[in-house]
Tab-separated table of C-alpha atoms in Angstrom:
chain	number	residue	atom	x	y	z
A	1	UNK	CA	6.553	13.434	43.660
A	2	UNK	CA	8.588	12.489	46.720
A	3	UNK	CA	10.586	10.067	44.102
A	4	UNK	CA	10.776	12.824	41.668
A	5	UNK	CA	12.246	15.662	44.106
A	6	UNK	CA	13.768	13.788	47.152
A	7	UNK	CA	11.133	15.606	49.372
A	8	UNK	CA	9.735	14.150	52.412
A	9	UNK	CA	6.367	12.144	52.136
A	10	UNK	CA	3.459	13.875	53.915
A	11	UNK	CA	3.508	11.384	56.306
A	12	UNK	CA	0.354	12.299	58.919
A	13	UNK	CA	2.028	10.316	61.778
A	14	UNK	CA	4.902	12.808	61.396
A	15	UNK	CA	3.050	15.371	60.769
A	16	UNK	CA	-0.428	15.524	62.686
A	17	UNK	CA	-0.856	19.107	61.589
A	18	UNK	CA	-1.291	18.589	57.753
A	19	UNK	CA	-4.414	19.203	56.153
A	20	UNK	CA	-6.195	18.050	52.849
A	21	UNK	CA	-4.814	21.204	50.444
A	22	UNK	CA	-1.064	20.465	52.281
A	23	UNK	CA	-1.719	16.548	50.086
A	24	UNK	CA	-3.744	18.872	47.081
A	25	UNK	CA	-1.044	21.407	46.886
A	26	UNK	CA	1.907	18.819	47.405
A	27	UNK	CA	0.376	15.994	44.789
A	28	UNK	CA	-0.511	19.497	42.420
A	29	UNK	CA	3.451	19.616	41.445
A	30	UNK	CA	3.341	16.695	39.906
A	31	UNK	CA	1.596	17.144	36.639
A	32	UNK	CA	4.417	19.930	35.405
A	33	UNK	CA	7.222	17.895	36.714
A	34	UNK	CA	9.421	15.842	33.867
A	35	UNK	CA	10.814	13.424	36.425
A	36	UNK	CA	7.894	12.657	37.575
A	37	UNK	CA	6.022	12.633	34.681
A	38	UNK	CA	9.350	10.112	33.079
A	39	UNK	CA	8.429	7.791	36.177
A	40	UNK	CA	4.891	7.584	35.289
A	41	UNK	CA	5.269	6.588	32.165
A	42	UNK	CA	7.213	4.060	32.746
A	43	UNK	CA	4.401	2.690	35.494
A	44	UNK	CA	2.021	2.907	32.674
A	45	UNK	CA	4.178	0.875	30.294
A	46	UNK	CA	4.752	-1.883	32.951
A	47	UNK	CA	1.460	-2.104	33.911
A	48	UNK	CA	-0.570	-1.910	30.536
A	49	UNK	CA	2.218	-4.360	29.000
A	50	UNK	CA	2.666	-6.897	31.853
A	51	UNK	CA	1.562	-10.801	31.058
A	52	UNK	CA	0.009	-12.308	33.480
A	53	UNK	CA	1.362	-15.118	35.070
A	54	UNK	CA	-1.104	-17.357	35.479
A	55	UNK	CA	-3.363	-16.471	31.925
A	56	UNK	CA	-0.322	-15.731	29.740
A	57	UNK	CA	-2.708	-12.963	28.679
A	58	UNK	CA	-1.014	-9.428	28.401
A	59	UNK	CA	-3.246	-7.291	30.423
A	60	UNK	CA	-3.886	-4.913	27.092
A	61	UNK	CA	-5.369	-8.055	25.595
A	62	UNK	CA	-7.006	-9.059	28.660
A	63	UNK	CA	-10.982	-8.819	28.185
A	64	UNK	CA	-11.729	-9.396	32.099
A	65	UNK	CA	-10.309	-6.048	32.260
A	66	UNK	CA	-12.808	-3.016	31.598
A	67	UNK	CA	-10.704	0.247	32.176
A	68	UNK	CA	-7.088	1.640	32.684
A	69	UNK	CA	-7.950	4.755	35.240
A	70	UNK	CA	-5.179	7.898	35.344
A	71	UNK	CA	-5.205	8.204	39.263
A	72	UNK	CA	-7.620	8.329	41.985
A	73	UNK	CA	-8.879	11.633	42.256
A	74	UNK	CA	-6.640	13.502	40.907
A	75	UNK	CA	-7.120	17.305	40.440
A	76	UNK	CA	-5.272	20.388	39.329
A	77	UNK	CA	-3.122	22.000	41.524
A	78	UNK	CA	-5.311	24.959	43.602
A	79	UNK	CA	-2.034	27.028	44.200
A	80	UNK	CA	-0.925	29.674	42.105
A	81	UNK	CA	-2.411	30.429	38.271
A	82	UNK	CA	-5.538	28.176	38.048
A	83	UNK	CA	-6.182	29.122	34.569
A	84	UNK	CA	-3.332	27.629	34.216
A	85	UNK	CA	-2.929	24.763	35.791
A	86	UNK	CA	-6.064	23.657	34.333
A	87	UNK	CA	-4.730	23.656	31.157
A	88	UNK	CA	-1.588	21.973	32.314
A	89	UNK	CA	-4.035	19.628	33.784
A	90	UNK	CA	-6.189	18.753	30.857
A	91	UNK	CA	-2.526	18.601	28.891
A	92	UNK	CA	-1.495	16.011	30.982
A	93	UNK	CA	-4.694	13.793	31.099
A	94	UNK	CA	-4.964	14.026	27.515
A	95	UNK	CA	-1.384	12.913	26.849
A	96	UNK	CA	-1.428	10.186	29.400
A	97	UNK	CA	-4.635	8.567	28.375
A	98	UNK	CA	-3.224	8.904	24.964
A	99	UNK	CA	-0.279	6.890	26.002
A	100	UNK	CA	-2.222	4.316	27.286
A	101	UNK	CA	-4.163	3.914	24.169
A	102	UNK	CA	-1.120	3.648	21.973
A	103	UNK	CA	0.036	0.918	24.112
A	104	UNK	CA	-3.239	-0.449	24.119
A	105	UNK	CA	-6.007	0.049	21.875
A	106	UNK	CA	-8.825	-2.618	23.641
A	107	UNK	CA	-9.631	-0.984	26.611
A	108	UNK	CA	-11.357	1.777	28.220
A	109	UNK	CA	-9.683	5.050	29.607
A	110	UNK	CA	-11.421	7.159	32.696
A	111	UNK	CA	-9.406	9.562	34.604
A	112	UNK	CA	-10.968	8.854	38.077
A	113	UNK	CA	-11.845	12.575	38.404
A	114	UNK	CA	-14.442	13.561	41.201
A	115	UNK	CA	-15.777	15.873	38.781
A	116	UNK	CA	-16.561	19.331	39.370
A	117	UNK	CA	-15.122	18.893	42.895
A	118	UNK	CA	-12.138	18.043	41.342
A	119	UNK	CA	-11.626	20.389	39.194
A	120	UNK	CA	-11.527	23.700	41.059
A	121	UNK	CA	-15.343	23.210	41.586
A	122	UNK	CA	-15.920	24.080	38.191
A	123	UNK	CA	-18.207	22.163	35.840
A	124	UNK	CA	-16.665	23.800	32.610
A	125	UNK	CA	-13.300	23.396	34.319
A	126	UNK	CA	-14.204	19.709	34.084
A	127	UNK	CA	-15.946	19.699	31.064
A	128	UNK	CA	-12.126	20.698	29.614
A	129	UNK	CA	-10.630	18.531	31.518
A	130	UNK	CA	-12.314	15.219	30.507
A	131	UNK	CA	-13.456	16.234	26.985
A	132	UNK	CA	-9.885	14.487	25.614
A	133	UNK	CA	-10.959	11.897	22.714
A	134	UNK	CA	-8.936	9.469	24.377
A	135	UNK	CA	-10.903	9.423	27.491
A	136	UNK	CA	-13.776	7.190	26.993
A	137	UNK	CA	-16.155	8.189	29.727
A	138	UNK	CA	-17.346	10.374	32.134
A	139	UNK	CA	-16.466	9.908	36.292
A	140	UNK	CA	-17.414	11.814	38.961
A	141	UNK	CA	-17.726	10.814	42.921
A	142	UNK	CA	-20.357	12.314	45.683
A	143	UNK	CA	-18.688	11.912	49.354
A	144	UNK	CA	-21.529	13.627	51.030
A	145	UNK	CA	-19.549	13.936	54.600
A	146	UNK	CA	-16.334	15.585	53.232
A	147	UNK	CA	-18.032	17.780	51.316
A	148	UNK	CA	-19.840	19.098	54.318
A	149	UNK	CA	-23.812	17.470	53.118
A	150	UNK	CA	-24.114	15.307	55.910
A	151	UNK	CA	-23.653	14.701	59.865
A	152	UNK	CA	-24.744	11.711	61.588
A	153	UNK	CA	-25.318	13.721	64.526
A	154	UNK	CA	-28.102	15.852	62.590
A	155	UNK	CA	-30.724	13.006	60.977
A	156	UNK	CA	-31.955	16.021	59.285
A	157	UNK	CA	-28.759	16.544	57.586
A	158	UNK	CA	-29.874	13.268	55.310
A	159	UNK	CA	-32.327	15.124	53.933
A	160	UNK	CA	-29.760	17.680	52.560
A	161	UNK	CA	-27.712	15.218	51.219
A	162	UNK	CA	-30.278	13.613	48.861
A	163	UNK	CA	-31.156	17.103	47.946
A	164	UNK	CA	-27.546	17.995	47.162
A	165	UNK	CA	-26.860	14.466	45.918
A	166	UNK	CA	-29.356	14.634	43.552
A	167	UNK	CA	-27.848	18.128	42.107
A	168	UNK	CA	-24.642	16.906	42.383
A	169	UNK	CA	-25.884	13.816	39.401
A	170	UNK	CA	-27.907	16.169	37.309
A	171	UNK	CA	-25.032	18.906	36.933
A	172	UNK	CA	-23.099	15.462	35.688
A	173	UNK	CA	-25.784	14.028	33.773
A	174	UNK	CA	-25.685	17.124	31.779
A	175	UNK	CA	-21.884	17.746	31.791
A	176	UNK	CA	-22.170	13.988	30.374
A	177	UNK	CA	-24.444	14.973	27.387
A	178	UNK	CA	-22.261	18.036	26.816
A	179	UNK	CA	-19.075	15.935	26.329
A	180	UNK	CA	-21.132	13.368	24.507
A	181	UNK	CA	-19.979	10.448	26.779
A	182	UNK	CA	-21.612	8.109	29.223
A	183	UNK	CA	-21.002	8.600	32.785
A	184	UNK	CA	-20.396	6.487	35.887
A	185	UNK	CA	-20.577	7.669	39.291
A	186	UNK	CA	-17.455	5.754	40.210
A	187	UNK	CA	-17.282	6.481	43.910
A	188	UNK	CA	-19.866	6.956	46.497
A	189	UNK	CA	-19.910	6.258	50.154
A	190	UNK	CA	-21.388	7.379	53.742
A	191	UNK	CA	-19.929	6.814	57.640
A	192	UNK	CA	-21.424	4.693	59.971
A	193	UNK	CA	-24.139	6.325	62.281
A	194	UNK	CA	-21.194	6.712	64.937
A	195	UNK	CA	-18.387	4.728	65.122
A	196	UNK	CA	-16.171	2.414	62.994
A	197	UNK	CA	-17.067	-0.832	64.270
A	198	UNK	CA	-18.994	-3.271	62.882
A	199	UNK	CA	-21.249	-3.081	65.587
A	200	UNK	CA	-22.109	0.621	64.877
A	201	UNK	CA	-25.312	1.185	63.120
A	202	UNK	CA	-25.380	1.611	59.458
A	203	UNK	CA	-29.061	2.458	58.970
A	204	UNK	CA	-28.224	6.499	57.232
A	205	UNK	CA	-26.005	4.274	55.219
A	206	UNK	CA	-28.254	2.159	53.559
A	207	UNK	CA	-30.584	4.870	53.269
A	208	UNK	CA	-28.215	6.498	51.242
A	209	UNK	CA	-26.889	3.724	49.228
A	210	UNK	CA	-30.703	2.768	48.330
A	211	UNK	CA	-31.242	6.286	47.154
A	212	UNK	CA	-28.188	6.452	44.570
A	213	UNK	CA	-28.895	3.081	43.420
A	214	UNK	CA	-32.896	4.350	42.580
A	215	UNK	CA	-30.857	7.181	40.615
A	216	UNK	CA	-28.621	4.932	38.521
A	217	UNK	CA	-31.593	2.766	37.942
A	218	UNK	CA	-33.915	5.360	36.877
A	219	UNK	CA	-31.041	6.211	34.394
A	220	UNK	CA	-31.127	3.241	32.615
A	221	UNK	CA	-34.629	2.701	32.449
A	222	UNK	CA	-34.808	6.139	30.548
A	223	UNK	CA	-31.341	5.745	28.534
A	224	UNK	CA	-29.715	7.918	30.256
A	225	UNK	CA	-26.060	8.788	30.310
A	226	UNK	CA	-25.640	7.672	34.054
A	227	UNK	CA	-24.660	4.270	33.214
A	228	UNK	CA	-22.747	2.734	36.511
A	229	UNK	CA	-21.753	3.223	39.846
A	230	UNK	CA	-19.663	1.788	42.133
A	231	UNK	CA	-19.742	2.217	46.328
A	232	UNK	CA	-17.007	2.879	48.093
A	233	UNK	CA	-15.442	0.514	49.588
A	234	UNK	CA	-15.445	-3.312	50.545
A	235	UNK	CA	-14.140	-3.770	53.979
A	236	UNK	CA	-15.024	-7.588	53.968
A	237	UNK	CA	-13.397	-9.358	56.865
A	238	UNK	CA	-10.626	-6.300	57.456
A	239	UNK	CA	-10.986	-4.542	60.591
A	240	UNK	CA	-9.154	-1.560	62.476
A	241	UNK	CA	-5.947	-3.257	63.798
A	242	UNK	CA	-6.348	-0.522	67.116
A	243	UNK	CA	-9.295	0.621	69.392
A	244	UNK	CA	-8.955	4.374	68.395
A	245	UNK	CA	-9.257	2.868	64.456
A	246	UNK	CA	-6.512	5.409	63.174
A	247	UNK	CA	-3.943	3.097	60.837
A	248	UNK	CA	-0.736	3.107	61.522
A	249	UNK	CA	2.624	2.197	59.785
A	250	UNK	CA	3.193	-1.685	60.019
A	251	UNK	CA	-1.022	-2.613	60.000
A	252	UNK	CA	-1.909	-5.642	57.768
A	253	UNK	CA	-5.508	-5.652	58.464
A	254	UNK	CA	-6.341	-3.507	55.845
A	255	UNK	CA	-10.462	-2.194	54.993
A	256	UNK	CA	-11.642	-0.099	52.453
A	257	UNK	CA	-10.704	3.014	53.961
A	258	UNK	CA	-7.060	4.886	53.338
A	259	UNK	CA	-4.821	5.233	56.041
A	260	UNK	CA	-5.736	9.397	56.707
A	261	UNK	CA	-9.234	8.186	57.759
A	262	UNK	CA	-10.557	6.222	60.777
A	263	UNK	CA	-10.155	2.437	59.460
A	264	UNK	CA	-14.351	1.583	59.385
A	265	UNK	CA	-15.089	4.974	58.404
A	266	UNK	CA	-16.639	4.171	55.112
A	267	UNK	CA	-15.875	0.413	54.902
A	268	UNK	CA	-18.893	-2.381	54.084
A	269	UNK	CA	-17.930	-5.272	55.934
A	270	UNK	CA	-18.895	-9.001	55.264
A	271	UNK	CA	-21.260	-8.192	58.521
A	272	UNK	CA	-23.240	-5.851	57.140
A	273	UNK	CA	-25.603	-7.883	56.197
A	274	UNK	CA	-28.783	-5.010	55.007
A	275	UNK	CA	-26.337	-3.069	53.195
A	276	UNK	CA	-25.035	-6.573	51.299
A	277	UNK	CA	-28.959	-7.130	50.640
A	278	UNK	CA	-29.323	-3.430	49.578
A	279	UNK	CA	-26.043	-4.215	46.890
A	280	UNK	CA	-27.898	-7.217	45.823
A	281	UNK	CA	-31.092	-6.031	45.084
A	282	UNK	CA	-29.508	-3.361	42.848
A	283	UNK	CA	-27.031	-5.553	40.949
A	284	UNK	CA	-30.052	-8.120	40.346
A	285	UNK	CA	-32.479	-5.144	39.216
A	286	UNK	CA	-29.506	-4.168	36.493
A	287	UNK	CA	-29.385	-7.636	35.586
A	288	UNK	CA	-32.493	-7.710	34.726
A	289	UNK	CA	-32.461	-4.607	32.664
A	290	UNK	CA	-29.587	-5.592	30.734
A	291	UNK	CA	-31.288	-8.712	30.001
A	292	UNK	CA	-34.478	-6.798	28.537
């Protein structure tokens, strides 16, 4: 948007004071804007088109490539007419996965949607929203600690979030059915105990992680629509660059973790060696089922 309309980026080390709907609300503009919406196409084209330079393979024929993805959460814009800007949302995903099909035809399209969270918390909202024919399959994303499910300072508060968790995947499971289209639980993640450090305990973590792998397991083993997941996000041998782990402009250790959250926050590092073993087990347990 910033390119589109010459505004100023909401940079948060200029501006301490902005909050998550200031980046909704700002980021909302986009999907009615033609400039921006010129610029994105021509992303898409150089993207979907490029050859790579060391295959020769264009990336649409590329088959070590699963899925072109719209954005990374992106959502409708909350301010103003929602009604309406859901509809100018859904207009937009549908046209732009449609573009990416008719530039290439092999691959998968997801829109990287939370899911109901992401769409006004509405489950038909986002039933219209990803029910385009040129959107292959469902994605949705549980973040149990920005959603207000879980504090490491209340153990109890783990309880909650396998309770809400668990809701949170059946409401999608059936939104899934509803559309017609398997589903993959694209993004999932928890905080370390306290701390961003890989030193800082990890053991609500790995609770967690074990419990949405169990779901995406059970899945398969009954043919369900949950098909996938992926956690969120590989930190491997990144650290925080600073002692108060807040990024800032200039860093080149990077970790999984965006630069408006504590660098750590979220990240699995190459350390963490029970959540690696937790990652494994699951991967070899699909393995296995796929194999059957």
């Amino acid at each position: 948007m910033s390119w589109a309309t010459g505004e100023s980026i909401l940079d948060p080390t200029s501006n301490p004071d902005l909050g998550w709907e200031d980046y909704i609300g700002f980021s909302g503009k986009f999907y009615g804007n033609e400039k921006a919406q010129a610029i994105y196409r021509r992303y898409i084209n150089q993207i979907v088109t490029r050859v790579n330079s060391n295959s020769k393979v264009a990336y649409k024929d590329d088959p070590t490539i699963m899925a072109w993805q719209l954005a990374n959460e992106p959502r409708p814009d909350p301010v103003g007419d929602r009604t309406y800007n859901v509809v100018l949302f859904a207009q937009w995903v549908d046209d732009s996965a449609g573009y990416i099909k008719s530039l290439d035809p092999n691959h998968l399209v997801s829109i990287g949607s939370e899911g109901s969270k992401g769409s006004l918390n509405s489950l038909d909202n986002a039933f219209h929203i990803q029910k385009s024919p040129h959107v292959d399959y469902l994605t949705y994303h549980v973040w149990p600690k920005n959603w207000g499910w879980f504090d490491h300072a209340q153990p109890d508060s783990l309880r909650a979030t396998f309770a809400n968790t668990a809701t949170y995947i059946e409401e999608h499971n059936a939104l899934a059915h509803r559309l017609n289209k398997p589903a993959v639980l694209e993004e999932f993640g928890l905080n370390r105990d306290a701390g961003y450090t890989p030193l800082t305990a990890i053991g609500s973590r790995n609770k967690f992680y074990d419990y949405v792998f169990g779901e995406v397991q059970a899945s398969r083993q009954t043919g369900g629509l949950l098909v996938g997941c992926n956690f969120w996000a590989w930190g491997g041998e990144g650290r925080a660059g600073h002692e108060d782990a807040v990024w800032q402009v200039g860093d080149l250790s990077y970790v999984g973790d965006p630069y408006a959250e504590h660098q750590g926050l979220n990240s699995v590092f190459d350390t963490d060696s029970t959540t690696l073993a937790i990652i494994k087990q699951h991967s070899d347990q699909l393995a296995v089922q796929k194999s059957k």
